[in-house]
XYZ file of C-alpha atoms in Angstrom:
687
model
C 14.380 20.977 44.594
C 14.305 17.489 46.043
C 16.698 18.838 48.712
C 14.394 21.634 49.520
C 11.327 19.468 49.711
C 13.316 17.249 52.252
C 13.857 20.392 54.408
C 10.170 21.402 54.543
C 9.084 19.109 56.998
C 5.435 17.609 57.334
C 3.612 20.679 57.393
C 5.255 22.245 54.378
C 4.617 19.058 52.411
C 1.067 19.097 53.349
C 0.558 22.637 52.217
C 2.296 21.765 48.869
C -0.221 18.681 48.446
C -3.119 20.957 49.303
C -2.123 23.705 46.871
C -1.162 21.224 43.987
C -3.438 18.067 44.683
C -2.402 16.416 41.392
C 0.929 15.646 42.772
C -0.422 13.057 45.197
C -2.436 10.962 42.431
C -0.861 8.500 42.417
C 1.118 8.731 45.633
C 4.826 9.265 44.781
C 7.248 6.717 46.194
C 9.610 9.281 47.687
C 10.476 13.057 47.615
C 12.656 12.595 44.555
C 9.787 11.409 42.557
C 7.542 14.105 44.061
C 10.085 16.748 43.054
C 10.290 15.268 39.497
C 6.475 15.155 39.119
C 6.325 18.836 40.395
C 8.404 19.800 37.384
C 6.300 18.025 34.826
C 4.537 20.315 32.180
C 1.123 19.305 32.905
C 1.376 19.868 36.581
C 3.288 23.187 36.345
C 0.456 24.528 33.956
C -2.170 23.622 36.457
C -0.084 25.363 39.155
C 0.351 28.499 37.067
C -3.325 28.592 36.453
C -4.076 28.940 40.093
C -1.600 32.036 40.611
C -2.972 35.472 41.178
C -1.959 38.132 38.668
C 0.827 39.705 40.812
C 2.335 36.309 41.774
C 2.234 35.489 38.067
C 3.767 38.676 37.104
C 6.550 37.720 39.701
C 7.001 34.357 38.059
C 7.154 36.139 34.568
C 9.834 38.491 35.819
C 12.003 35.576 37.252
C 11.540 33.929 33.658
C 13.350 36.842 32.064
C 15.873 37.358 34.901
C 19.325 35.677 35.089
C 19.267 32.137 36.347
C 19.660 32.100 39.232
C 18.632 35.643 40.275
C 19.094 37.537 43.560
C 16.128 38.960 45.093
C 17.237 42.342 44.780
C 17.424 41.659 40.956
C 13.833 40.478 41.075
C 12.631 43.453 43.035
C 14.314 45.790 40.570
C 12.382 43.995 37.600
C 9.224 44.352 39.498
C 9.510 47.834 41.022
C 11.754 49.524 38.481
C 14.667 51.966 39.110
C 12.181 54.387 40.715
C 11.018 51.875 43.241
C 7.391 51.079 44.285
C 6.273 50.835 47.918
C 3.356 48.642 47.228
C 5.388 46.161 45.190
C 8.117 46.022 47.772
C 5.400 45.152 50.393
C 3.754 42.588 48.264
C 6.627 40.876 46.661
C 7.734 38.745 49.699
C 4.316 37.180 49.791
C 4.537 36.401 46.144
C 7.859 34.724 46.500
C 6.480 32.681 49.325
C 3.525 31.611 47.361
C 5.781 30.439 44.508
C 7.827 28.542 47.019
C 4.842 26.955 48.714
C 3.870 25.616 45.254
C 7.255 24.320 44.487
C 7.578 26.720 41.464
C 10.561 28.391 42.906
C 13.518 27.028 44.947
C 16.794 28.282 46.177
C 17.922 31.043 48.731
C 17.057 34.713 48.254
C 20.597 35.088 46.919
C 19.949 32.346 44.236
C 16.256 32.233 43.240
C 15.620 29.653 40.638
C 12.235 29.235 38.706
C 11.466 25.685 37.922
C 12.679 24.819 34.688
C 9.379 23.962 32.899
C 7.934 27.181 34.232
C 10.801 29.054 32.951
C 10.283 27.454 29.537
C 6.616 28.192 29.558
C 7.042 31.770 30.617
C 10.212 32.868 28.886
C 9.907 34.934 25.801
C 10.483 33.265 22.323
C 9.271 34.274 18.767
C 6.592 31.431 18.833
C 5.338 32.197 22.392
C 5.828 36.003 23.367
C 6.056 36.670 26.922
C 3.367 38.788 28.724
C 6.268 41.028 29.641
C 6.811 42.109 26.072
C 10.581 41.425 26.404
C 12.474 39.972 23.537
C 15.786 37.911 23.476
C 18.976 38.623 25.363
C 21.813 39.852 23.376
C 23.445 36.527 23.932
C 20.482 34.679 22.373
C 19.994 37.233 19.463
C 23.689 37.028 18.412
C 24.102 33.108 18.617
C 25.283 32.150 15.251
C 26.300 35.762 14.300
C 29.578 35.985 12.421
C 32.528 37.303 14.460
C 33.217 39.878 11.863
C 29.615 41.224 12.236
C 29.994 41.455 16.015
C 33.146 43.513 15.610
C 31.334 45.818 13.330
C 28.604 46.351 15.861
C 31.242 47.061 18.658
C 32.912 49.652 16.589
C 29.799 51.515 15.672
C 28.675 51.446 19.373
C 32.086 53.088 20.447
C 33.557 49.845 21.953
C 37.013 48.588 21.493
C 37.455 45.626 19.482
C 37.781 42.000 20.917
C 39.503 38.839 20.006
C 36.478 36.300 20.298
C 32.683 36.472 19.990
C 32.209 35.664 23.550
C 33.949 38.818 24.949
C 32.183 40.700 22.181
C 28.656 39.664 23.362
C 29.840 40.345 27.017
C 30.954 43.863 26.004
C 27.704 44.698 24.222
C 25.575 43.435 27.137
C 27.633 45.552 29.716
C 26.984 48.636 27.532
C 23.282 47.995 27.522
C 23.139 47.612 31.204
C 25.269 50.467 31.977
C 22.891 53.538 32.600
C 25.407 56.197 31.913
C 26.879 54.762 28.557
C 23.569 53.935 27.310
C 22.310 57.474 28.022
C 25.194 58.722 26.145
C 24.678 56.562 23.226
C 21.031 57.257 22.780
C 21.877 60.962 23.062
C 23.393 60.703 19.664
C 20.648 58.677 18.225
C 18.324 60.315 15.462
C 14.902 61.363 16.651
C 13.301 58.893 14.155
C 15.281 56.035 15.720
C 14.056 56.992 19.218
C 10.500 56.736 17.645
C 11.195 53.163 16.436
C 12.516 52.100 19.879
C 9.219 53.545 21.653
C 7.082 51.236 19.159
C 9.048 48.166 20.276
C 9.977 48.853 24.028
C 6.777 47.433 25.629
C 6.183 44.655 22.950
C 5.960 42.918 20.768
C 9.825 43.416 20.608
C 9.958 42.052 16.836
C 9.860 43.992 13.695
C 10.145 43.368 9.995
C 12.796 45.149 7.828
C 13.643 45.258 4.106
C 16.883 44.475 2.534
C 17.566 48.100 2.376
C 16.244 49.547 5.780
C 15.513 53.221 6.493
C 18.317 55.176 8.029
C 16.884 55.355 11.457
C 16.512 51.465 11.386
C 19.956 51.130 9.961
C 21.395 53.387 12.705
C 19.853 50.946 15.306
C 20.848 47.877 13.700
C 24.493 48.837 13.353
C 24.918 49.693 17.087
C 23.085 46.266 17.994
C 19.954 48.215 19.287
C 18.145 45.966 16.946
C 19.598 42.497 16.342
C 18.395 40.341 13.431
C 16.646 37.000 14.319
C 15.804 36.073 10.864
C 16.843 37.661 7.308
C 13.813 39.905 7.367
C 13.072 40.167 11.227
C 14.892 42.109 13.950
C 14.368 42.210 17.733
C 15.030 44.637 20.471
C 17.502 43.091 22.819
C 16.082 42.419 26.459
C 18.854 44.517 28.211
C 18.231 47.557 25.944
C 14.376 47.191 26.486
C 14.863 47.250 30.271
C 16.868 50.240 30.088
C 14.286 52.083 28.169
C 11.563 50.766 30.515
C 13.401 52.034 33.584
C 14.131 48.615 34.693
C 10.518 47.360 34.804
C 9.568 43.905 33.516
C 5.853 44.823 33.269
C 4.410 48.139 31.952
C 1.930 47.933 34.914
C 2.392 45.875 38.082
C -0.769 44.908 39.957
C 0.353 44.150 43.727
C -3.081 44.726 45.087
C -6.328 42.925 44.089
C -9.096 45.246 42.595
C -11.640 45.944 45.389
C -15.096 44.623 45.094
C -17.239 47.820 45.543
C -20.822 47.843 46.315
C -23.063 49.219 43.569
C -26.332 49.352 45.678
C -27.025 49.180 49.330
C -30.395 47.735 50.793
C -31.871 47.097 54.107
C -30.546 43.569 55.255
C -34.201 42.737 56.350
C -35.390 43.596 52.824
C -32.698 41.481 51.229
C -33.617 38.524 53.588
C -37.223 38.664 52.850
C -36.670 39.122 49.231
C -34.267 36.042 49.084
C -36.731 34.043 51.241
C -39.822 34.661 48.816
C -37.527 33.617 45.873
C -36.596 30.452 47.947
C -40.195 29.542 48.452
C -40.822 30.017 44.580
C -37.910 27.831 43.998
C -39.479 25.032 46.207
C -42.772 25.217 44.432
C -41.363 25.292 41.027
C -39.301 22.177 41.605
C -42.368 20.520 43.045
C -44.424 21.458 40.161
C -41.825 20.251 37.801
C -41.522 16.966 39.241
C -45.110 16.518 39.804
C -45.608 16.626 36.047
C -43.086 13.814 35.728
C -44.781 11.867 38.576
C -45.949 9.039 36.270
C -42.695 9.166 33.981
C -40.919 11.923 32.242
C -39.896 12.443 28.632
C -37.579 9.979 26.803
C -33.795 10.263 27.010
C -32.016 11.131 23.776
C -29.849 8.510 22.167
C -26.971 10.691 22.960
C -28.147 11.579 26.551
C -30.021 14.542 27.586
C -33.449 16.115 27.005
C -34.896 16.963 23.544
C -35.370 20.716 22.516
C -39.191 19.822 22.065
C -39.460 18.505 25.691
C -37.616 21.407 27.046
C -39.918 23.661 25.427
C -42.888 21.784 26.811
C -41.345 22.044 30.282
C -40.793 25.763 29.957
C -44.358 26.349 28.806
C -45.745 24.276 31.818
C -43.667 26.128 34.197
C -44.402 29.425 32.621
C -40.607 30.407 32.391
C -38.218 30.797 29.723
C -36.090 27.873 28.289
C -32.841 28.669 29.986
C -34.630 28.998 33.368
C -36.357 25.669 32.864
C -33.051 24.032 32.039
C -31.557 25.616 35.320
C -34.449 24.065 37.414
C -33.989 20.784 35.581
C -30.247 20.601 36.396
C -30.908 21.777 39.978
C -33.303 18.944 40.572
C -30.898 16.529 38.861
C -27.954 17.647 40.972
C -30.177 17.275 44.148
C -30.661 13.632 43.385
C -34.456 14.201 42.686
C -34.529 13.397 39.189
C -32.717 10.831 37.148
C -32.999 8.417 34.152
C -34.712 5.176 34.904
C -32.013 2.980 33.006
C -34.495 0.748 31.179
C -34.336 -0.239 27.690
C -36.705 2.439 26.619
C -34.861 4.967 28.721
C -37.018 7.687 30.136
C -36.471 10.471 32.892
C -38.362 9.882 36.144
C -38.486 10.960 39.873
C -36.170 9.188 42.317
C -37.206 7.743 45.778
C -35.205 10.503 47.377
C -38.096 12.953 46.172
C -40.591 11.285 48.359
C -38.274 11.621 51.320
C -37.411 15.297 50.261
C -41.170 16.039 50.396
C -41.568 15.088 53.980
C -38.877 17.473 55.081
C -39.901 20.979 56.393
C -39.604 23.796 53.660
C -36.331 25.395 55.000
C -34.560 22.033 54.855
C -35.771 21.298 51.416
C -34.487 24.577 50.234
C -31.096 23.900 51.946
C -30.846 20.615 50.019
C -31.283 22.406 46.864
C -28.828 25.285 47.724
C -26.207 22.905 48.791
C -26.463 20.704 45.637
C -26.299 23.730 43.418
C -23.122 24.849 45.328
C -21.271 21.580 44.800
C -22.683 20.785 41.259
C -20.354 20.755 38.278
C -23.331 21.143 35.970
C -23.613 24.361 34.066
C -27.235 24.852 32.649
C -25.981 28.147 31.062
C -24.424 26.099 28.323
C -27.642 24.589 27.256
C -28.360 25.599 23.558
C -24.697 26.268 22.932
C -22.475 24.114 20.551
C -19.585 22.008 21.513
C -16.285 21.822 19.641
C -17.707 19.411 17.167
C -20.789 21.611 16.386
C -23.236 19.565 18.529
C -25.922 21.307 20.348
C -25.561 20.832 24.179
C -28.886 19.556 25.778
C -30.388 19.956 29.173
C -29.514 16.947 31.422
C -26.901 15.900 28.840
C -23.484 14.357 29.368
C -21.509 17.371 28.185
C -22.661 20.079 30.661
C -20.088 19.186 33.436
C -17.345 21.855 34.140
C -14.911 21.153 36.779
C -14.480 24.837 37.546
C -17.996 25.514 38.205
C -18.060 24.845 42.041
C -14.871 26.849 42.657
C -16.179 29.923 40.736
C -19.550 29.565 42.283
C -18.094 29.506 45.812
C -15.548 32.422 45.039
C -18.257 34.678 43.844
C -20.320 34.222 46.784
C -17.511 34.479 49.042
C -16.737 37.837 47.571
C -20.334 38.871 48.081
C -19.972 37.661 51.711
C -17.098 40.055 52.149
C -19.415 43.185 51.412
C -21.433 44.719 54.289
C -24.700 43.151 54.838
C -27.450 44.168 52.288
C -24.896 45.413 49.805
C -25.095 44.403 46.190
C -21.674 44.301 44.271
C -20.739 46.111 40.992
C -20.635 43.301 38.503
C -17.722 44.768 36.580
C -15.689 45.177 39.750
C -16.512 41.613 40.733
C -15.353 40.334 37.430
C -12.295 42.267 37.582
C -11.469 40.663 40.866
C -11.975 37.206 39.653
C -9.721 38.014 36.686
C -7.046 39.092 39.050
C -7.240 36.109 41.024
C -6.972 33.646 38.153
C -5.622 35.659 35.015
C -4.420 32.465 33.096
C -7.857 30.739 33.425
C -9.654 34.030 32.583
C -7.563 34.353 29.446
C -8.516 30.969 28.048
C -10.735 31.701 24.877
C -14.273 30.217 24.433
C -17.387 30.843 22.486
C -19.054 33.716 23.908
C -16.142 34.728 26.184
C -13.989 33.042 28.641
C -15.475 30.220 30.596
C -14.545 31.817 34.067
C -16.307 35.020 33.343
C -19.431 33.419 31.973
C -19.539 31.018 35.192
C -19.438 34.108 37.279
C -22.184 35.779 35.264
C -24.450 32.662 35.513
C -23.686 32.299 39.265
C -25.118 35.822 39.920
C -28.178 35.121 37.811
C -28.758 31.573 39.382
C -28.181 32.725 42.998
C -31.058 35.163 42.508
C -33.378 32.578 41.153
C -32.565 29.961 43.984
C -32.932 32.634 46.714
C -29.335 32.547 47.601
C -29.373 36.416 47.122
C -32.008 38.912 47.264
C -31.854 42.256 45.197
C -28.402 41.171 44.140
C -27.045 40.978 47.929
C -26.084 37.926 49.789
C -28.915 36.789 52.391
C -28.222 36.209 55.986
C -29.237 32.382 55.658
C -26.805 31.962 52.867
C -23.749 33.494 54.585
C -23.654 30.579 57.085
C -23.632 28.045 54.303
C -20.343 29.697 52.907
C -18.409 31.088 55.913
C -16.518 28.557 57.920
C -16.546 29.220 61.604
C -12.751 30.297 61.594
C -13.554 32.980 59.042
C -11.211 31.573 56.481
C -11.946 30.962 52.778
C -11.052 27.159 52.854
C -14.186 25.013 53.591
C -11.796 22.049 54.495
C -10.443 23.973 57.574
C -12.711 22.306 60.069
C -15.917 23.523 58.263
C -19.051 21.463 59.728
C -21.183 21.348 56.669
C -24.161 19.629 58.507
C -24.049 22.345 61.166
C -23.888 25.094 58.559
C -27.069 23.695 56.765
C -28.859 23.424 60.022
C -28.066 26.980 60.834
C -29.170 28.181 57.408
C -32.523 26.326 57.713
C -33.123 27.780 61.188
C -32.625 31.391 59.793
C -34.661 30.830 56.763
C -37.627 29.128 58.380
C -39.172 32.111 59.966
C -39.015 34.056 56.720
C -41.026 31.463 54.775
C -44.743 31.755 54.695
C -46.717 29.612 56.960
C -48.790 26.840 55.262
C -52.506 27.173 55.631
C -55.250 24.542 55.758
C -58.036 26.739 54.294
C -59.260 28.003 51.055
C -61.772 30.793 49.891
C -64.672 29.196 47.829
C -66.292 31.658 45.449
C -69.471 31.597 43.411
C -67.709 31.763 39.999
C -66.383 28.149 40.596
C -62.843 29.463 41.879
C -61.118 28.843 45.042
C -58.449 31.258 46.399
C -55.499 29.855 48.545
C -54.304 32.761 50.633
C -50.933 31.230 51.150
C -49.079 28.014 50.688
C -51.378 25.108 51.338
C -50.452 22.020 53.493
C -49.576 18.984 51.666
C -52.856 16.853 51.872
C -54.944 19.913 50.941
C -52.582 20.880 48.180
C -52.481 17.375 46.733
C -56.430 16.856 46.692
C -57.158 20.223 45.572
C -54.601 19.925 42.607
C -56.550 16.922 41.419
C -60.078 18.407 41.992
C -59.289 21.946 40.268
C -56.984 23.524 37.847
C -54.517 26.418 38.692
C -55.652 29.507 37.067
C -53.120 31.933 38.468
C -50.170 32.114 40.681
C -48.658 34.860 43.063
C -49.255 35.994 46.593
C -52.524 34.000 46.512
C -53.080 31.009 44.169
C -56.540 30.847 42.166
C -58.043 27.447 41.450
C -60.857 26.946 39.094
C -63.275 23.976 39.103
C -64.536 22.568 35.855
C -66.422 19.497 34.671
C -62.938 17.920 33.649
C -61.184 18.600 36.937
C -64.168 17.246 39.006
C -64.103 14.164 36.610
C -60.449 13.794 37.246
C -61.157 13.640 41.037
C -64.022 11.041 40.530
C -61.574 8.875 38.351
C -58.927 8.985 41.183
C -61.486 7.051 43.299
C -63.191 9.975 45.093
C -67.032 9.851 45.436
C -69.272 12.963 45.287
C -70.114 12.874 49.074
C -66.201 12.618 49.497
C -65.707 15.793 47.522
C -68.533 17.775 49.423
C -67.155 16.815 52.749
C -63.534 17.960 51.763
C -64.744 21.313 50.426
C -66.886 21.946 53.570
C -64.043 20.908 55.934
C -61.415 23.260 54.140
C -63.342 26.209 53.144
C -63.774 29.491 55.358
C -66.877 30.162 53.629
C -70.114 28.056 52.708
C -69.700 25.944 49.729
C -71.367 27.852 46.903
C -74.408 26.277 45.148
C -73.024 26.097 41.760
C -70.141 24.116 42.813
C -72.350 21.789 44.550
C -74.322 21.388 41.416
C -71.447 21.045 39.259
C -70.112 18.095 41.409
C -73.471 16.235 41.626
C -74.016 16.787 37.975
C -70.736 15.179 36.790
C -70.985 12.539 39.404
C -74.553 11.496 38.194
C -73.082 10.772 34.701
C -69.694 9.342 35.701
C -69.229 5.755 35.112
C -72.201 5.009 32.827
C -69.896 3.989 30.195
C -67.182 1.398 31.059
C -63.950 1.076 29.035
C -61.568 -1.896 29.674
C -58.981 -3.840 27.551
C -59.187 -7.338 26.094
C -57.114 -9.153 23.706
C -59.549 -11.711 22.553
C -63.150 -12.913 23.063
C -65.114 -16.093 23.211
C -68.760 -16.073 22.110
C -71.340 -19.030 22.170
C -75.122 -19.207 22.050
C -75.063 -22.019 24.631
C -74.574 -20.221 27.951
C -74.094 -23.491 29.791
C -70.708 -24.092 27.640
C -69.368 -20.864 28.660
C -70.310 -21.422 32.152
C -68.329 -24.735 31.992
C -65.326 -22.753 30.587
C -65.432 -20.174 33.395
C -65.553 -23.011 36.076
C -62.666 -25.055 34.553
C -59.388 -24.309 36.516
C -57.252 -24.900 33.511
C -58.456 -21.722 31.948
C -57.072 -19.628 34.946
C -54.190 -18.391 32.669
C -56.547 -17.078 30.102
C -57.748 -14.564 32.470
C -61.443 -14.862 31.329
C -64.245 -12.602 32.278
C -67.955 -12.717 31.497
C -69.307 -9.498 29.793
C -72.656 -10.956 28.767
C -74.507 -14.242 29.091
C -73.003 -15.365 25.601
C -69.631 -13.397 25.497
C -66.341 -13.912 27.507
C -63.445 -11.475 27.309
C -59.776 -12.911 27.597
C -56.478 -11.084 28.354
C -54.632 -13.641 26.025
C -54.175 -13.193 22.374
C -56.563 -15.027 19.975
C -53.833 -17.754 19.075
C -53.118 -18.492 22.735
C -56.996 -18.425 23.598
C -57.653 -20.916 20.862
C -54.859 -23.231 22.115
C -56.043 -22.977 25.500
C -59.556 -23.884 24.888
C -58.475 -26.761 22.731
C -56.311 -28.107 25.456
C -59.404 -28.104 27.722
C -61.403 -30.325 25.121
C -63.335 -27.777 23.349
C -63.236 -27.294 19.648
C -63.423 -23.422 18.952
C -62.965 -21.788 15.495
C -61.516 -18.345 14.891
C -63.652 -15.674 13.384
C -62.900 -12.473 11.582
C -63.853 -8.784 12.489
C -66.931 -9.339 10.224
C -67.923 -12.586 12.178
C -67.044 -14.879 9.510
C -65.167 -18.203 10.208
C -61.519 -18.139 9.382
C -60.082 -21.015 7.298
C -56.472 -21.587 7.880
C -54.467 -23.505 5.323
C -50.806 -24.173 4.859
C -48.930 -21.088 3.501
C -46.546 -21.733 0.445
C -43.207 -20.140 0.626
C -41.504 -18.692 -2.539
C -38.211 -16.958 -3.174
C -38.089 -13.459 -4.564
C -38.156 -12.899 -8.474
C -34.909 -13.762 -10.066
C -33.041 -11.296 -12.463
């Protein structure tokens, strides 16, 4: 292997490191070390997981072939005795793929699978091969007595030999000779052939009793069933291949399953639907973060958002909890939301959110979409349990899955391969993904294999985010996914910044234009006929409550909402001027009366905070205290001629006044003077 790597040249080595990036961390000292690392178990497992089904079947066939194996022997195992034109066409590419990943080496006359890969894929009683083949005659007869071997040769009609090695060779040659095997099986009982039919495609092992039935005894006497344990027999690999007509697999899959369209829509309808959902995504994220503008909920001790806070967020957004978790994770992935890192840790909005709000709507959406594409976060896992039985929470530390970006991009790339406006058949899409990564798809997980669930979540989340419309990929998304050279590898000169700019340019004309006017109605409501410009939307969001959303947003004015605007520093005259400037219709009288009535009563009562107070019947003494600069740290304020309020606590206020030369006394809540005396200290009662 090391010699073959030396002969590859720079381009071949670069291709190997792109296909198997784990080999370069840390950087190997030389090619011998690289070859050694390429044969380690962990690295080989990763490489096998990246193989498509047919290439993996090729490696599995090599694992049961002689080592080394000529190319024609491999072709026979894949195509069978009858041949298969599709297999013959696809097999050279599969062999090249195995060579490129350094899983296979040697010339076409001596193909060798890397030893670790052979150990992983070769059949054994503990780890059956996907081919369903069992041990070879030599493996199954290892340790068998010479006398027993001679008995098998005699029953099979073969001449006796002088040593076990030649006996095993003679039996192997019998099973690989088509004519002699046909003659042997022609004399087999029908029941014996039925036993072989049950074992031929695997599993090749069966249990027998101490006194087996005559058909099983007939097969065992002739070596067609060889004992592996006192109560277990196996069908030898050579005999199974004869019964299979030379095929290592029951069904080879040289061609990937096609991704067929289930429905077709007009591309314009798909783009407009996706754009509408993209706008909904922007408003939802803005509404979510606006609620956390003054500080979000607390972070759990183990990290993440509590179930109660997730439910509260879902109710506020008027969505289900899984959808609310998706929006939270999207905002988190885009860097708009994070924990504040304080001792009493809470979630909050990042400074990036303010810069994000200043961008045009199309560019804001592109930021969200790009963050979602690259995110390892999987909100679909929220509410599930980990291996230790702990519930996974939104924004928690256990939602990262390294395969998520790869699956996400691959699903969307398959959608991009369909005609514009075509929505895929979900089952065909999943079948294609399983063909491309069969080993990863075979990994068990709660609720199904992770790769399949990631694909399902990708389709649902893409629709929510506006990546797709009516199940089909939108035009403004295709430019985010397709490199200029048409390849599937984003690293091949793909200018991400240019792609995001093109996507924003395609999306911008499809988004609704912001308006700067509302329709005021006599029932104390205002109708926004479209998205509002930011200053109008911010002010109206304080002055009124959102009553309903949709194509037009309805706001309702209430005494509480008007009071909220007045608390924010607006005067009644400011509110009248604001409504007159932004209403297409005259301001209704009921709304004018409502604002004036609330403003008339606003601020009659004042509420503030004070930690302690000073009261004295002599106003001159209080005036002296207020004029003394030494009392600045007490932050005194005159509430009445005989009362001062302080921001300091009562003990600090007493000490401060005494340091200024006064002799204050503390009083209780009832106004009585508090008498202070030394407190006695006692131990607890003794047993």
